[in-house]
Amino acid sequence: MPTIKKGAALQTVITTFETTPGTCQDLLDALTSAYSEFISNQPGFIAAGLHVNDAQTRVANYSQWQRREDFQAMLRSDEMRKRNRAINELCKSFEPVMYDVAESFN
């Protein structure tokens, strides 16, 4: 489970996907497969969550990694490059962005 805490020694990545109601479930299936079969087994992976808006036009992926280099190595792997080409076909755009937690509220 992701831990959201200011000053945590980890890398947070939030990826947003712009999709359509007609391809949203296919995109979620592809992302779920990528996480269950590959991403979650990579060095440095901590946790992730997939979120979809009610109109099924946006998907947000929140993931945490031990180090930014772990996330970058996963992205640069042949397996993930292949999967990202397929994921790109299911959405209008997607953008992973690395963040640091500025504040958290419980």
mmCIF file of N, CA and C in Angstrom, residues 21-105:
data_model
loop_
_atom_site.group_PDB
_atom_site.id
_atom_site.type_symbol
_atom_site.label_atom_id
_atom_site.label_comp_id
_atom_site.label_asym_id
_atom_site.label_seq_id
_atom_site.Cartn_x
_atom_site.Cartn_y
_atom_site.Cartn_z
ATOM 1 N N PRO A 21 -14.045 6.602 -23.355
ATOM 2 C CA PRO A 21 -14.849 5.535 -22.740
ATOM 3 C C PRO A 21 -14.741 4.207 -23.502
ATOM 4 N N GLY A 22 -14.493 4.271 -24.789
ATOM 5 C CA GLY A 22 -14.392 3.056 -25.591
ATOM 6 C C GLY A 22 -13.107 2.271 -25.393
ATOM 7 N N THR A 23 -12.062 2.938 -24.922
ATOM 8 C CA THR A 23 -10.772 2.253 -24.725
ATOM 9 C C THR A 23 -10.324 2.219 -23.268
ATOM 10 N N CYS A 24 -11.086 2.847 -22.382
ATOM 11 C CA CYS A 24 -10.680 2.943 -20.980
ATOM 12 C C CYS A 24 -10.458 1.569 -20.349
ATOM 13 N N GLN A 25 -11.394 0.658 -20.523
ATOM 14 C CA GLN A 25 -11.240 -0.658 -19.898
ATOM 15 C C GLN A 25 -10.060 -1.417 -20.488
ATOM 16 N N ASP A 26 -9.841 -1.282 -21.798
ATOM 17 C CA ASP A 26 -8.681 -1.925 -22.417
ATOM 18 C C ASP A 26 -7.383 -1.368 -21.846
ATOM 19 N N LEU A 27 -7.348 -0.049 -21.624
ATOM 20 C CA LEU A 27 -6.175 0.578 -21.023
ATOM 21 C C LEU A 27 -5.971 0.070 -19.602
ATOM 22 N N LEU A 28 -7.035 0.020 -18.812
ATOM 23 C CA LEU A 28 -6.928 -0.502 -17.447
ATOM 24 C C LEU A 28 -6.452 -1.948 -17.446
ATOM 25 N N ASP A 29 -6.943 -2.752 -18.375
ATOM 26 C CA ASP A 29 -6.506 -4.143 -18.479
ATOM 27 C C ASP A 29 -5.011 -4.224 -18.797
ATOM 28 N N ALA A 30 -4.555 -3.372 -19.728
ATOM 29 C CA ALA A 30 -3.137 -3.375 -20.106
ATOM 30 C C ALA A 30 -2.261 -2.937 -18.935
ATOM 31 N N LEU A 31 -2.691 -1.919 -18.211
ATOM 32 C CA LEU A 31 -1.931 -1.443 -17.052
ATOM 33 C C LEU A 31 -1.925 -2.477 -15.929
ATOM 34 N N THR A 32 -3.074 -3.097 -15.690
ATOM 35 C CA THR A 32 -3.152 -4.132 -14.661
ATOM 36 C C THR A 32 -2.233 -5.291 -14.997
ATOM 37 N N SER A 33 -2.222 -5.691 -16.252
ATOM 38 C CA SER A 33 -1.330 -6.762 -16.702
ATOM 39 C C SER A 33 0.132 -6.364 -16.527
ATOM 40 N N ALA A 34 0.468 -5.138 -16.901
ATOM 41 C CA ALA A 34 1.849 -4.669 -16.768
ATOM 42 C C ALA A 34 2.294 -4.706 -15.316
ATOM 43 N N TYR A 35 1.423 -4.264 -14.404
ATOM 44 C CA TYR A 35 1.781 -4.278 -12.988
ATOM 45 C C TYR A 35 1.874 -5.690 -12.430
ATOM 46 N N SER A 36 0.890 -6.522 -12.747
ATOM 47 C CA SER A 36 0.884 -7.863 -12.141
ATOM 48 C C SER A 36 1.959 -8.771 -12.719
ATOM 49 N N GLU A 37 2.286 -8.612 -13.984
ATOM 50 C CA GLU A 37 3.238 -9.506 -14.642
ATOM 51 C C GLU A 37 4.668 -8.988 -14.668
ATOM 52 N N PHE A 38 4.853 -7.676 -14.575
ATOM 53 C CA PHE A 38 6.201 -7.141 -14.768
ATOM 54 C C PHE A 38 6.600 -6.068 -13.746
ATOM 55 N N ILE A 39 5.888 -4.955 -13.725
ATOM 56 C CA ILE A 39 6.331 -3.798 -12.944
ATOM 57 C C ILE A 39 6.497 -4.122 -11.466
ATOM 58 N N SER A 40 5.518 -4.807 -10.879
ATOM 59 C CA SER A 40 5.570 -5.071 -9.436
ATOM 60 C C SER A 40 6.716 -5.995 -9.040
ATOM 61 N N ASN A 41 7.338 -6.635 -10.015
ATOM 62 C CA ASN A 41 8.470 -7.528 -9.749
ATOM 63 C C ASN A 41 9.825 -6.859 -9.960
ATOM 64 N N GLN A 42 9.820 -5.584 -10.309
ATOM 65 C CA GLN A 42 11.068 -4.886 -10.595
ATOM 66 C C GLN A 42 11.735 -4.391 -9.320
ATOM 67 N N PRO A 43 13.066 -4.346 -9.325
ATOM 68 C CA PRO A 43 13.787 -3.843 -8.151
ATOM 69 C C PRO A 43 13.335 -2.428 -7.799
ATOM 70 N N GLY A 44 13.096 -2.197 -6.533
ATOM 71 C CA GLY A 44 12.739 -0.867 -6.057
ATOM 72 C C GLY A 44 11.251 -0.556 -6.054
ATOM 73 N N PHE A 45 10.438 -1.419 -6.652
ATOM 74 C CA PHE A 45 8.999 -1.158 -6.660
ATOM 75 C C PHE A 45 8.452 -1.296 -5.247
ATOM 76 N N ILE A 46 7.623 -0.328 -4.829
ATOM 77 C CA ILE A 46 7.000 -0.370 -3.504
ATOM 78 C C ILE A 46 5.510 -0.672 -3.615
ATOM 79 N N ALA A 47 4.771 0.178 -4.331
ATOM 80 C CA ALA A 47 3.317 0.021 -4.415
ATOM 81 C C ALA A 47 2.779 0.905 -5.526
ATOM 82 N N ALA A 48 1.537 0.640 -5.921
ATOM 83 C CA ALA A 48 0.895 1.462 -6.950
ATOM 84 C C ALA A 48 -0.611 1.354 -6.822
ATOM 85 N N GLY A 49 -1.293 2.291 -7.433
ATOM 86 C CA GLY A 49 -2.745 2.271 -7.510
ATOM 87 C C GLY A 49 -3.190 2.855 -8.837
ATOM 88 N N LEU A 50 -4.268 2.303 -9.383
ATOM 89 C CA LEU A 50 -4.854 2.817 -10.621
ATOM 90 C C LEU A 50 -6.189 3.465 -10.282
ATOM 91 N N HIS A 51 -6.452 4.618 -10.861
ATOM 92 C CA HIS A 51 -7.670 5.377 -10.603
ATOM 93 C C HIS A 51 -8.288 5.754 -11.945
ATOM 94 N N VAL A 52 -9.603 5.733 -12.032
ATOM 95 C CA VAL A 52 -10.295 6.135 -13.258
ATOM 96 C C VAL A 52 -11.416 7.114 -12.898
ATOM 97 N N ASN A 53 -11.606 8.143 -13.739
ATOM 98 C CA ASN A 53 -12.682 9.093 -13.460
ATOM 99 C C ASN A 53 -14.021 8.503 -13.911
ATOM 100 N N ASP A 54 -15.109 9.107 -13.460
ATOM 101 C CA ASP A 54 -16.424 8.546 -13.738
ATOM 102 C C ASP A 54 -16.806 8.611 -15.211
ATOM 103 N N ALA A 55 -16.235 9.516 -15.966
ATOM 104 C CA ALA A 55 -16.523 9.609 -17.401
ATOM 105 C C ALA A 55 -15.672 8.640 -18.231
ATOM 106 N N GLN A 56 -14.745 7.971 -17.587
ATOM 107 C CA GLN A 56 -13.811 7.045 -18.238
ATOM 108 C C GLN A 56 -13.000 7.719 -19.343
ATOM 109 N N THR A 57 -12.591 8.959 -19.079
ATOM 110 C CA THR A 57 -11.748 9.693 -20.026
ATOM 111 C C THR A 57 -10.351 9.966 -19.468
ATOM 112 N N ARG A 58 -10.146 9.648 -18.196
ATOM 113 C CA ARG A 58 -8.844 9.847 -17.555
ATOM 114 C C ARG A 58 -8.538 8.661 -16.652
ATOM 115 N N VAL A 59 -7.290 8.253 -16.692
ATOM 116 C CA VAL A 59 -6.775 7.246 -15.772
ATOM 117 C C VAL A 59 -5.559 7.868 -15.098
ATOM 118 N N ALA A 60 -5.469 7.707 -13.802
ATOM 119 C CA ALA A 60 -4.304 8.178 -13.064
ATOM 120 C C ALA A 60 -3.649 6.979 -12.383
ATOM 121 N N ASN A 61 -2.352 6.950 -12.447
ATOM 122 C CA ASN A 61 -1.569 5.874 -11.846
ATOM 123 C C ASN A 61 -0.626 6.509 -10.834
ATOM 124 N N TYR A 62 -0.740 6.079 -9.587
ATOM 125 C CA TYR A 62 0.118 6.558 -8.510
ATOM 126 C C TYR A 62 1.045 5.409 -8.144
ATOM 127 N N SER A 63 2.351 5.620 -8.266
ATOM 128 C CA SER A 63 3.282 4.548 -7.892
ATOM 129 C C SER A 63 4.417 5.108 -7.043
ATOM 130 N N GLN A 64 4.992 4.207 -6.260
ATOM 131 C CA GLN A 64 6.119 4.581 -5.417
ATOM 132 C C GLN A 64 7.266 3.606 -5.643
ATOM 133 N N TRP A 65 8.453 4.169 -5.620
ATOM 134 C CA TRP A 65 9.691 3.430 -5.871
ATOM 135 C C TRP A 65 10.708 3.794 -4.810
ATOM 136 N N GLN A 66 11.619 2.887 -4.527
ATOM 137 C CA GLN A 66 12.654 3.178 -3.544
ATOM 138 C C GLN A 66 13.553 4.325 -4.004
ATOM 139 N N ARG A 67 13.875 4.326 -5.308
ATOM 140 C CA ARG A 67 14.745 5.375 -5.863
ATOM 141 C C ARG A 67 14.252 5.746 -7.255
ATOM 142 N N ARG A 68 14.502 6.955 -7.681
ATOM 143 C CA ARG A 68 14.103 7.368 -9.025
ATOM 144 C C ARG A 68 14.796 6.522 -10.080
ATOM 145 N N GLU A 69 16.034 6.077 -9.791
ATOM 146 C CA GLU A 69 16.772 5.241 -10.745
ATOM 147 C C GLU A 69 16.078 3.892 -10.961
ATOM 148 N N ASP A 70 15.398 3.381 -9.941
ATOM 149 C CA ASP A 70 14.657 2.127 -10.090
ATOM 150 C C ASP A 70 13.514 2.306 -11.080
ATOM 151 N N PHE A 71 12.772 3.401 -10.936
ATOM 152 C CA PHE A 71 11.676 3.689 -11.864
ATOM 153 C C PHE A 71 12.219 3.870 -13.281
ATOM 154 N N GLN A 72 13.295 4.620 -13.424
ATOM 155 C CA GLN A 72 13.866 4.867 -14.745
ATOM 156 C C GLN A 72 14.363 3.577 -15.394
ATOM 157 N N ALA A 73 14.964 2.702 -14.614
ATOM 158 C CA ALA A 73 15.441 1.420 -15.155
ATOM 159 C C ALA A 73 14.269 0.578 -15.649
ATOM 160 N N MET A 74 13.172 0.558 -14.904
ATOM 161 C CA MET A 74 11.988 -0.181 -15.342
ATOM 162 C C MET A 74 11.477 0.392 -16.656
ATOM 163 N N LEU A 75 11.372 1.722 -16.745
ATOM 164 C CA LEU A 75 10.875 2.353 -17.972
ATOM 165 C C LEU A 75 11.750 2.051 -19.179
ATOM 166 N N ARG A 76 13.040 1.956 -18.970
ATOM 167 C CA ARG A 76 13.981 1.756 -20.080
ATOM 168 C C ARG A 76 14.156 0.295 -20.477
ATOM 169 N N SER A 77 13.550 -0.614 -19.727
ATOM 170 C CA SER A 77 13.685 -2.041 -20.041
ATOM 171 C C SER A 77 12.981 -2.363 -21.365
ATOM 172 N N ASP A 78 13.473 -3.368 -22.059
ATOM 173 C CA ASP A 78 12.851 -3.784 -23.319
ATOM 174 C C ASP A 78 11.391 -4.157 -23.117
ATOM 175 N N GLU A 79 11.109 -4.857 -22.020
ATOM 176 C CA GLU A 79 9.732 -5.290 -21.741
ATOM 177 C C GLU A 79 8.791 -4.097 -21.582
ATOM 178 N N MET A 80 9.199 -3.085 -20.829
ATOM 179 C CA MET A 80 8.309 -1.950 -20.599
ATOM 180 C C MET A 80 8.216 -1.066 -21.829
ATOM 181 N N ARG A 81 9.280 -0.966 -22.584
ATOM 182 C CA ARG A 81 9.209 -0.198 -23.837
ATOM 183 C C ARG A 81 8.192 -0.827 -24.783
ATOM 184 N N LYS A 82 8.181 -2.148 -24.843
ATOM 185 C CA LYS A 82 7.200 -2.867 -25.673
ATOM 186 C C LYS A 82 5.784 -2.614 -25.149
ATOM 187 N N ARG A 83 5.592 -2.745 -23.841
ATOM 188 C CA ARG A 83 4.268 -2.521 -23.257
ATOM 189 C C ARG A 83 3.810 -1.073 -23.438
ATOM 190 N N ASN A 84 4.719 -0.114 -23.310
ATOM 191 C CA ASN A 84 4.337 1.289 -23.465
ATOM 192 C C ASN A 84 3.908 1.610 -24.895
ATOM 193 N N ARG A 85 4.489 0.943 -25.865
ATOM 194 C CA ARG A 85 4.031 1.143 -27.249
ATOM 195 C C ARG A 85 2.577 0.692 -27.386
ATOM 196 N N ALA A 86 2.215 -0.426 -26.790
ATOM 197 C CA ALA A 86 0.834 -0.921 -26.833
ATOM 198 C C ALA A 86 -0.092 -0.001 -26.027
ATOM 199 N N ILE A 87 0.358 0.438 -24.851
ATOM 200 C CA ILE A 87 -0.441 1.343 -24.016
ATOM 201 C C ILE A 87 -0.695 2.648 -24.756
ATOM 202 N N ASN A 88 0.296 3.142 -25.468
ATOM 203 C CA ASN A 88 0.158 4.385 -26.219
ATOM 204 C C ASN A 88 -0.961 4.304 -27.257
ATOM 205 N N GLU A 89 -1.195 3.123 -27.799
ATOM 206 C CA GLU A 89 -2.262 2.934 -28.785
ATOM 207 C C GLU A 89 -3.654 3.022 -28.150
ATOM 208 N N LEU A 90 -3.743 2.866 -26.834
ATOM 209 C CA LEU A 90 -5.032 2.845 -26.142
ATOM 210 C C LEU A 90 -5.411 4.187 -25.524
ATOM 211 N N CYS A 91 -4.558 5.183 -25.683
ATOM 212 C CA CYS A 91 -4.862 6.480 -25.086
ATOM 213 C C CYS A 91 -4.404 7.601 -26.011
ATOM 214 N N LYS A 92 -4.960 8.779 -25.770
ATOM 215 C CA LYS A 92 -4.570 9.947 -26.565
ATOM 216 C C LYS A 92 -3.188 10.439 -26.155
ATOM 217 N N SER A 93 -2.898 10.324 -24.853
ATOM 218 C CA SER A 93 -1.590 10.741 -24.344
ATOM 219 C C SER A 93 -1.402 10.160 -22.956
ATOM 220 N N PHE A 94 -0.130 10.069 -22.546
ATOM 221 C CA PHE A 94 0.168 9.747 -21.153
ATOM 222 C C PHE A 94 1.495 10.360 -20.779
ATOM 223 N N GLU A 95 1.597 10.718 -19.497
ATOM 224 C CA GLU A 95 2.796 11.404 -19.028
ATOM 225 C C GLU A 95 3.125 11.008 -17.596
ATOM 226 N N PRO A 96 4.249 10.304 -17.401
ATOM 227 C CA PRO A 96 4.706 10.033 -16.037
ATOM 228 C C PRO A 96 5.517 11.218 -15.516
ATOM 229 N N VAL A 97 5.217 11.639 -14.289
ATOM 230 C CA VAL A 97 5.926 12.764 -13.681
ATOM 231 C C VAL A 97 6.361 12.350 -12.277
ATOM 232 N N MET A 98 7.612 12.612 -11.948
ATOM 233 C CA MET A 98 8.143 12.295 -10.624
ATOM 234 C C MET A 98 7.860 13.457 -9.667
ATOM 235 N N TYR A 99 7.416 13.094 -8.456
ATOM 236 C CA TYR A 99 7.050 14.089 -7.448
ATOM 237 C C TYR A 99 7.699 13.767 -6.116
ATOM 238 N N ASP A 100 7.851 14.811 -5.292
ATOM 239 C CA ASP A 100 8.176 14.677 -3.882
ATOM 240 C C ASP A 100 6.937 15.121 -3.116
ATOM 241 N N VAL A 101 6.618 14.455 -2.016
ATOM 242 C CA VAL A 101 5.467 14.828 -1.206
ATOM 243 C C VAL A 101 5.777 16.145 -0.482
ATOM 244 N N ALA A 102 4.964 17.154 -0.725
ATOM 245 C CA ALA A 102 5.152 18.445 -0.081
ATOM 246 C C ALA A 102 4.459 18.489 1.281
ATOM 247 N N GLU A 103 3.297 17.866 1.394
ATOM 248 C CA GLU A 103 2.541 17.768 2.645
ATOM 249 C C GLU A 103 1.622 16.576 2.542
ATOM 250 N N SER A 104 1.202 16.064 3.681
ATOM 251 C CA SER A 104 0.175 15.014 3.707
ATOM 252 C C SER A 104 -0.729 15.278 4.897
ATOM 253 N N PHE A 105 -1.979 14.872 4.768
ATOM 254 C CA PHE A 105 -2.982 15.128 5.792
ATOM 255 C C PHE A 105 -3.747 13.840 6.060
#
